[in-house]
Short mmCIF file of C-alpha atoms in Angstrom, two decimals:
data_model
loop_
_atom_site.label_atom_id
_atom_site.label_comp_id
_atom_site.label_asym_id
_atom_site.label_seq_id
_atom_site.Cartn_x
_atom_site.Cartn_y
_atom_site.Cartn_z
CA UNK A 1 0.00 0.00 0.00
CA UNK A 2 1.09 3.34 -0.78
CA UNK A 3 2.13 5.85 1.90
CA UNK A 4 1.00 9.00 1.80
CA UNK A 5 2.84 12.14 2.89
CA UNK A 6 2.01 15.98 2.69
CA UNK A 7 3.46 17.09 -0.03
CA UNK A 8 4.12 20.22 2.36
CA UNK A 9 5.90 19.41 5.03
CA UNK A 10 6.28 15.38 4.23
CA UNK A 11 4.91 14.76 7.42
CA UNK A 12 3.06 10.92 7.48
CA UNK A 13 0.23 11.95 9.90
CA UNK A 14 -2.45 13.05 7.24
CA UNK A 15 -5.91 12.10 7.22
CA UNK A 16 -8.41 11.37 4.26
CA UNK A 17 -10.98 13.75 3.39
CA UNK A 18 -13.81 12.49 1.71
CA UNK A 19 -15.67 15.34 -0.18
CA UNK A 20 -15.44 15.38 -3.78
CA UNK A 21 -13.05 17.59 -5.29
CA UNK A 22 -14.44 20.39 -7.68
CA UNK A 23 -13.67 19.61 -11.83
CA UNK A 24 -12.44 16.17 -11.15
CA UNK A 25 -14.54 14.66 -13.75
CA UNK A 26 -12.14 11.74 -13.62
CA UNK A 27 -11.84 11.28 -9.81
CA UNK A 28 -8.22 11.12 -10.21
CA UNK A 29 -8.04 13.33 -7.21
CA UNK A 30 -8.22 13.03 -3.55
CA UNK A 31 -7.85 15.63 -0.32
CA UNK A 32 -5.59 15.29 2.71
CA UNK A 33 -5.04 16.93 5.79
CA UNK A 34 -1.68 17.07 7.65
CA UNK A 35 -1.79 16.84 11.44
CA UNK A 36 1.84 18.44 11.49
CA UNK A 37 1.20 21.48 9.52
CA UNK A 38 -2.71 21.23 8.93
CA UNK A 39 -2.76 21.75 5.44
CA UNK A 40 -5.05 20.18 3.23
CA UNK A 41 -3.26 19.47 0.24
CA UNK A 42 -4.35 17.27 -3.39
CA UNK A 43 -3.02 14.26 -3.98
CA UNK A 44 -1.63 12.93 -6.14
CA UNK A 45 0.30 16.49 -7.06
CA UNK A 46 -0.05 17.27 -11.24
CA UNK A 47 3.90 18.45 -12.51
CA UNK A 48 4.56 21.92 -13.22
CA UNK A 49 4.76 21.20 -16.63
CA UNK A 50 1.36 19.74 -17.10
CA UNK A 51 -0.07 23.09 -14.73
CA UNK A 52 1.38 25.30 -17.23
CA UNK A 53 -0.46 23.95 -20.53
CA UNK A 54 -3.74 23.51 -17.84
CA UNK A 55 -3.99 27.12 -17.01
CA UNK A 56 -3.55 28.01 -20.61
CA UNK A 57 -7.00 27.49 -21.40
CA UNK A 58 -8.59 24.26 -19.52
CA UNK A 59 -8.79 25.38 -16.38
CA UNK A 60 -10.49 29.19 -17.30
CA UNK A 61 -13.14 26.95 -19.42
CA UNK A 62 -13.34 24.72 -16.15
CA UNK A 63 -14.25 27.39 -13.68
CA UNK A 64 -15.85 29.82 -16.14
CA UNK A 65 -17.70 28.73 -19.22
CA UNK A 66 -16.90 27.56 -22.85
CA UNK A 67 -17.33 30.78 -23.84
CA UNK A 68 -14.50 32.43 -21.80
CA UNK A 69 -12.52 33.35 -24.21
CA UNK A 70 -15.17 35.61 -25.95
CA UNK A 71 -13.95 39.19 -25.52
CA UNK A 72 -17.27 39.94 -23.90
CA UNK A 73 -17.33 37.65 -21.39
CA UNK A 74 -13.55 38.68 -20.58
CA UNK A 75 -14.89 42.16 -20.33
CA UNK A 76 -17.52 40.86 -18.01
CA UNK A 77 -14.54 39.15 -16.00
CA UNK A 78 -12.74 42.42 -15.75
CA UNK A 79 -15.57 44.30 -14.42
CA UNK A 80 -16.68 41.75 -11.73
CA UNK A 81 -14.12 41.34 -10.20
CA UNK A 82 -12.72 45.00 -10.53
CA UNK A 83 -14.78 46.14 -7.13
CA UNK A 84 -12.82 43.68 -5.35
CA UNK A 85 -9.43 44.52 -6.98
CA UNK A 86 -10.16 48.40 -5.39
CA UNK A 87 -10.89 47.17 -2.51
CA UNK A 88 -7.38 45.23 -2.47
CA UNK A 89 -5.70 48.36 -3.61
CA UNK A 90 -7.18 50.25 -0.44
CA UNK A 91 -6.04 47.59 1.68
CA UNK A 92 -2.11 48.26 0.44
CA UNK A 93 -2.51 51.82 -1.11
CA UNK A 94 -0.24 53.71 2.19
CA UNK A 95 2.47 51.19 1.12
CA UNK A 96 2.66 52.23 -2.40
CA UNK A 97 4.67 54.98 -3.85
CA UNK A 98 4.47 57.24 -7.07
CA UNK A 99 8.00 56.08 -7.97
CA UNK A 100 7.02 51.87 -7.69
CA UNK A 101 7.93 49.49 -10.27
CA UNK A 102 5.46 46.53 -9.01
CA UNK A 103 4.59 43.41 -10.07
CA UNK A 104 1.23 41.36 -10.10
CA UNK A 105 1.44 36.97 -10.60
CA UNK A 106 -1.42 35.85 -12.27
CA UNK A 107 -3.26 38.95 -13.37
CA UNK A 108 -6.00 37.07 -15.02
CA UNK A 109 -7.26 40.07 -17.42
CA UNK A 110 -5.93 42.75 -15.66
CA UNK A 111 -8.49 44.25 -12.97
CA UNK A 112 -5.75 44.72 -10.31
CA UNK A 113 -3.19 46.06 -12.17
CA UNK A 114 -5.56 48.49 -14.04
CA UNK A 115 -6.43 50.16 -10.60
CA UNK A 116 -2.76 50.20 -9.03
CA UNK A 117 -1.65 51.72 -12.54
CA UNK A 118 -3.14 55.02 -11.17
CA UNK A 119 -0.58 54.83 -7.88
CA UNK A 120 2.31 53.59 -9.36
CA UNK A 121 5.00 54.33 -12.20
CA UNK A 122 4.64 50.90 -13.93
CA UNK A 123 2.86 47.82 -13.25
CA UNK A 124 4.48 44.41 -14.96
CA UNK A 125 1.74 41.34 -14.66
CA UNK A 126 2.31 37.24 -15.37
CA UNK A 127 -0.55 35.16 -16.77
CA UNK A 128 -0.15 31.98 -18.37
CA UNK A 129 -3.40 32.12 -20.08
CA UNK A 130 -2.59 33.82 -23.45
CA UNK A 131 -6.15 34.83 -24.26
CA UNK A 132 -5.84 36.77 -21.21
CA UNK A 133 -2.83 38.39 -21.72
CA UNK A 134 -4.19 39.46 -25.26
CA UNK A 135 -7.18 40.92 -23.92
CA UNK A 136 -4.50 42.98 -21.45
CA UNK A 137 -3.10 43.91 -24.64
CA UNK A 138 -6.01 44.79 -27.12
CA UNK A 139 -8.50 46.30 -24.38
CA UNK A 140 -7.10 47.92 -21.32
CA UNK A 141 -5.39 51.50 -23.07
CA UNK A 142 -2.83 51.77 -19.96
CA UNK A 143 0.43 53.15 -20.83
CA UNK A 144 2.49 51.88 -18.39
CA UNK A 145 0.81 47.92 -17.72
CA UNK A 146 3.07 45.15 -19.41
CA UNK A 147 2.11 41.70 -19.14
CA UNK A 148 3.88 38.28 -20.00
CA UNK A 149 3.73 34.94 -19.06
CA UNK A 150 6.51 34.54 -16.66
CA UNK A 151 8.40 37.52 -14.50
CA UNK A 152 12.02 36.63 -16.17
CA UNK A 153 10.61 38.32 -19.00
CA UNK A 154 10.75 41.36 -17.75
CA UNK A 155 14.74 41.22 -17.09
CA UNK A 156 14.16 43.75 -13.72
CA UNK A 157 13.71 43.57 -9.98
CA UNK A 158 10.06 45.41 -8.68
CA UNK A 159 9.63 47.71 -5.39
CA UNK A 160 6.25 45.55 -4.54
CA UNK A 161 5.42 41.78 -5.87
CA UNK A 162 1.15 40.94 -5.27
CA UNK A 163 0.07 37.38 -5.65
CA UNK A 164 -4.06 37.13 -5.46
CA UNK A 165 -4.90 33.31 -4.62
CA UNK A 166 -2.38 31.78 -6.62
CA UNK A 167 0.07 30.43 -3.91
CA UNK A 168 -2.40 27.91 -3.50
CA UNK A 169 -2.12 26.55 -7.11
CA UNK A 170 2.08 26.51 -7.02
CA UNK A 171 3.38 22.80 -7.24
CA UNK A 172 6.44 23.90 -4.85
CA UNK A 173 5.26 26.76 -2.96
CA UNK A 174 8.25 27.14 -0.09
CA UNK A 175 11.11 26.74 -3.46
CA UNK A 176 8.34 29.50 -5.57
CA UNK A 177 8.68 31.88 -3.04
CA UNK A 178 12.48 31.51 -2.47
CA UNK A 179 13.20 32.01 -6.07
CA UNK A 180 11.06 35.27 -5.87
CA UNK A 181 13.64 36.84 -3.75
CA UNK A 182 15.94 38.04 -6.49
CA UNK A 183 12.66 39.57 -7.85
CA UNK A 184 12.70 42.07 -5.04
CA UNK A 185 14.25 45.25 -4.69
CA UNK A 186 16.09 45.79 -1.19
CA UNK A 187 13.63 46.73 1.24
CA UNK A 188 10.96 44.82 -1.43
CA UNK A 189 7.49 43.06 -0.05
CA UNK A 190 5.42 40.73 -1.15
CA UNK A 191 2.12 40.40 -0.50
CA UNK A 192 -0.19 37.55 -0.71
CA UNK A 193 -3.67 36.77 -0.35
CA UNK A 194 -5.25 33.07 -0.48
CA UNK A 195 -8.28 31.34 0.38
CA UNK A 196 -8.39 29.96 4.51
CA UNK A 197 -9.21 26.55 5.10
CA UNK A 198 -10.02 27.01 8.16
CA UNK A 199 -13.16 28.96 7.29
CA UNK A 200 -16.06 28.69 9.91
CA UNK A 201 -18.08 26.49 7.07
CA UNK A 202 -15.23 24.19 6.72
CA UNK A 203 -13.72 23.77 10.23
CA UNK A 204 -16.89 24.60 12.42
CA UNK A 205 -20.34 24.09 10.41
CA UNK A 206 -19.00 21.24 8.21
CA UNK A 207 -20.88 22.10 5.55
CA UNK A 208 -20.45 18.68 3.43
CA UNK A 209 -22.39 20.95 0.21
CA UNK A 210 -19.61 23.94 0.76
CA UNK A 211 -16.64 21.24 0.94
CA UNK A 212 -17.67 19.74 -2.64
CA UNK A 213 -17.65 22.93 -3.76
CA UNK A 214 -14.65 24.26 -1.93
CA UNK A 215 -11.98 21.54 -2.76
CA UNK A 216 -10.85 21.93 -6.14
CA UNK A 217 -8.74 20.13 -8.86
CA UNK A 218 -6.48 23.19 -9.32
CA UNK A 219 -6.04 24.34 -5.63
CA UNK A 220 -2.92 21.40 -4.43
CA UNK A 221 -3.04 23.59 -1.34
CA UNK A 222 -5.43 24.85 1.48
CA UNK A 223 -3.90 26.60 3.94
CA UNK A 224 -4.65 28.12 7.12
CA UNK A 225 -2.69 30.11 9.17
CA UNK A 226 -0.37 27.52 10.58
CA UNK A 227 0.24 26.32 7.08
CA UNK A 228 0.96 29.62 5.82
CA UNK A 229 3.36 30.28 7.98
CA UNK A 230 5.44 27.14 7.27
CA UNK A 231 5.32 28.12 4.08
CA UNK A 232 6.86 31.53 5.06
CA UNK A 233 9.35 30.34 7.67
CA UNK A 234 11.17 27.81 5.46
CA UNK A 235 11.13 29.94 2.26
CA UNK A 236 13.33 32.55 4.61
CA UNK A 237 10.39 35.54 4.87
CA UNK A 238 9.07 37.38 8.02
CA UNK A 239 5.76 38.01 7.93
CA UNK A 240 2.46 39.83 9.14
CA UNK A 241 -0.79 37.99 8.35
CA UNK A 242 -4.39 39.32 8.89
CA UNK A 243 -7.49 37.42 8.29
CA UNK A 244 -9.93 39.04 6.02
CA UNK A 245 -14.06 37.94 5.57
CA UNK A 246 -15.13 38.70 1.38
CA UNK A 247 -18.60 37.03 1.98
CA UNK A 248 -21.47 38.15 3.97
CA UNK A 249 -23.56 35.97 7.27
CA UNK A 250 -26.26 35.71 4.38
CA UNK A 251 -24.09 34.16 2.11
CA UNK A 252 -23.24 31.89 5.06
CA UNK A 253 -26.71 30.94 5.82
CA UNK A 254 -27.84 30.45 2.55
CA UNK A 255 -25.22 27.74 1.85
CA UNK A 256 -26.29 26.00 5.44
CA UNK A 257 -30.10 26.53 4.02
CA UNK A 258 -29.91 25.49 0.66
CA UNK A 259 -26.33 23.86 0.04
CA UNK A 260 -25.68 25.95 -2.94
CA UNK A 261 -23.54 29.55 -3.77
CA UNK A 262 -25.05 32.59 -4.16
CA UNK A 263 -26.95 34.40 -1.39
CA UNK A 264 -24.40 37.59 -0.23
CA UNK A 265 -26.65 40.38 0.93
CA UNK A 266 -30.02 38.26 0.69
CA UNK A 267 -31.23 38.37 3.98
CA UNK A 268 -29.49 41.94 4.62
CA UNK A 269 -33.27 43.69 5.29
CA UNK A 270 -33.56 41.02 8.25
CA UNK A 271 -30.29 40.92 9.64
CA UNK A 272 -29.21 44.21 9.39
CA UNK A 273 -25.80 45.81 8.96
CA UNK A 274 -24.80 45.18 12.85
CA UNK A 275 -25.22 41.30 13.15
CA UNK A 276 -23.04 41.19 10.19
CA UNK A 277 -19.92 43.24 10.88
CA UNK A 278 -20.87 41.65 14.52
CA UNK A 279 -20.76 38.43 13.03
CA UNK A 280 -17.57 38.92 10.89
CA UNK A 281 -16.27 40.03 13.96
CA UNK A 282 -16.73 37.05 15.41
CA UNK A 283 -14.99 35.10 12.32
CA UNK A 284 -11.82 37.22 12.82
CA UNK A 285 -11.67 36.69 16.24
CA UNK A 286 -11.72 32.56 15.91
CA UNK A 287 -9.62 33.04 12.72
CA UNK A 288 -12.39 31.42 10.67
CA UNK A 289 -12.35 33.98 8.17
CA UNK A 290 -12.59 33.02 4.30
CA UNK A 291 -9.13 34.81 3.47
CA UNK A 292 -5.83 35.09 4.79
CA UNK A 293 -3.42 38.07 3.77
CA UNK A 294 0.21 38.34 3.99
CA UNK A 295 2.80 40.85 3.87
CA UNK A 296 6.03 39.04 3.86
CA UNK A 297 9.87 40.48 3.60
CA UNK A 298 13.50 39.32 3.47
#
């Protein structure tokens, strides 16, 4: 019989989980979770060279649509998610500087670098997904953006590196990180912000219907805090984490009610603005949140 480590921290105390993992049509996949460093982490762990060709088109059409690669469904992309790219520029915007050179991994179509363009001299983005980085190209008239699909392209060294849930999809996260170093200025951060698995629907409520949906083929890590900071210690880094709540006590409720996504702000005219930021409160307080986010420097 096989023996099973985390592909982490290569500890052998890790325990199955059984909830189906999200886009495994094949059911190639399972879940683990280390007792040494608690994350939960996909097994058996796809090579970097197979990720690469995945997120080059697969793996949008996976979690999107067919028709992703329409340029009006990109622009659709770009302007969903640019309310929460602001609100990540807010969250950073004392640490940035007219004179920054910075650098976004994994840009998807550009909503976070199209906002930090405005604070920043020039803003240099990696996405391996072509039709994304041709949509950067063709549709977003912004001077000083330049995107590729890997950072040695760029032959330079940035002031400020972001990373927006994509640590979670690197095959070697604690080596990825490490390499980054010669990326950074002196006196350089990076900062990082992935999914927590040790959201309160997850680790408290057990919410079998959020799990299915939760664990997916291309995340090969969940991490929580602990996790994290593993990840941070052994790649050389200190670090400041904070833990950060995107969805809303309805969003929460509906999932327990129903089992399926959706619901943020549904039951808003019962509950009321109080219970909520009482509520994610609460999360933040049990570090439960939905998102962790890191500022980490040499």
């Amino acid at each position: 019989m096989e023996e099973i480590r985390c592909t982490l921290c290569e500890s052998k105390d890790v325990t199955f989980i059984p909830n189906r993992i999200r886009n495994d049509a094949e059911g190639k996949y399972k879940m683990y979770r280390c007792g040494q460093c608690e994350t939960h982490f996909l097994y058996p762990r796809p090579e970097n060279e197979q990720l690469q060709e995945y997120y080059d088109g697969k793996f949008r059409e996976e979690v999107h649509s067919m028709c992703y690669y329409d340029y009006e469904y990109l622009h659709g992309v770009f302007e969903r998610f640019l309310p929460e790219a602001k609100i990540r520029l807010e969250r950073v915007s004392d640490e940035l500087k007219p004179e920054d050179e910075i650098l976004e991994i994994g840009c998807s179509v550009g909503y976070f670098m199209s906002v930090a363009a405005e604070k920043v001299k020039a803003v240099y983005g990696t996405e391996w997904d072509q039709k994304a980085q041709q949509y950067i190209r063709e549709k977003i008239d912004c001077p000083n953006m330049f995107v590729g699909s890997n950072p040695e392209e760029f032959q330079k060294q940035f002031d400020k590196i972001f990373m927006f849930h994509v640590l979670e999809h690197i095959e070697k996260p604690i080596s990825f990180l490490e390499n980054l170093k010669k990326l950074l200025k002196p006196g350089g951060k990076i900062y990082i912000e992935v999914p927590n698995v040790d959201d309160v629907l997850v680790k408290t409520y057990q919410c079998d219907a959020f799990k299915n949906y939760y664990y997916k083929k291309a995340h090969l890590y969940n991490f929580n805090e602990k996790g994290l900071s593993y990840v941070f210690e052994h790649a050389g880094f200190q670090y400041e984490m904070d833990f950060i709540q995107r969805y809303d006590l309805s969003n929460h409720l509906y999932w327990l009610g129903t089992g399926l996504p959706g619901g943020k702000g549904k039951y808003q005219d019962v509950l009321g603005t109080t219970v909520n930021d009482e509520y994610i409160k609460a999360l933040k307080k049990s570090k439960q949140t939905d998102t962790l986010f890191a500022k980490i420097w040499v």
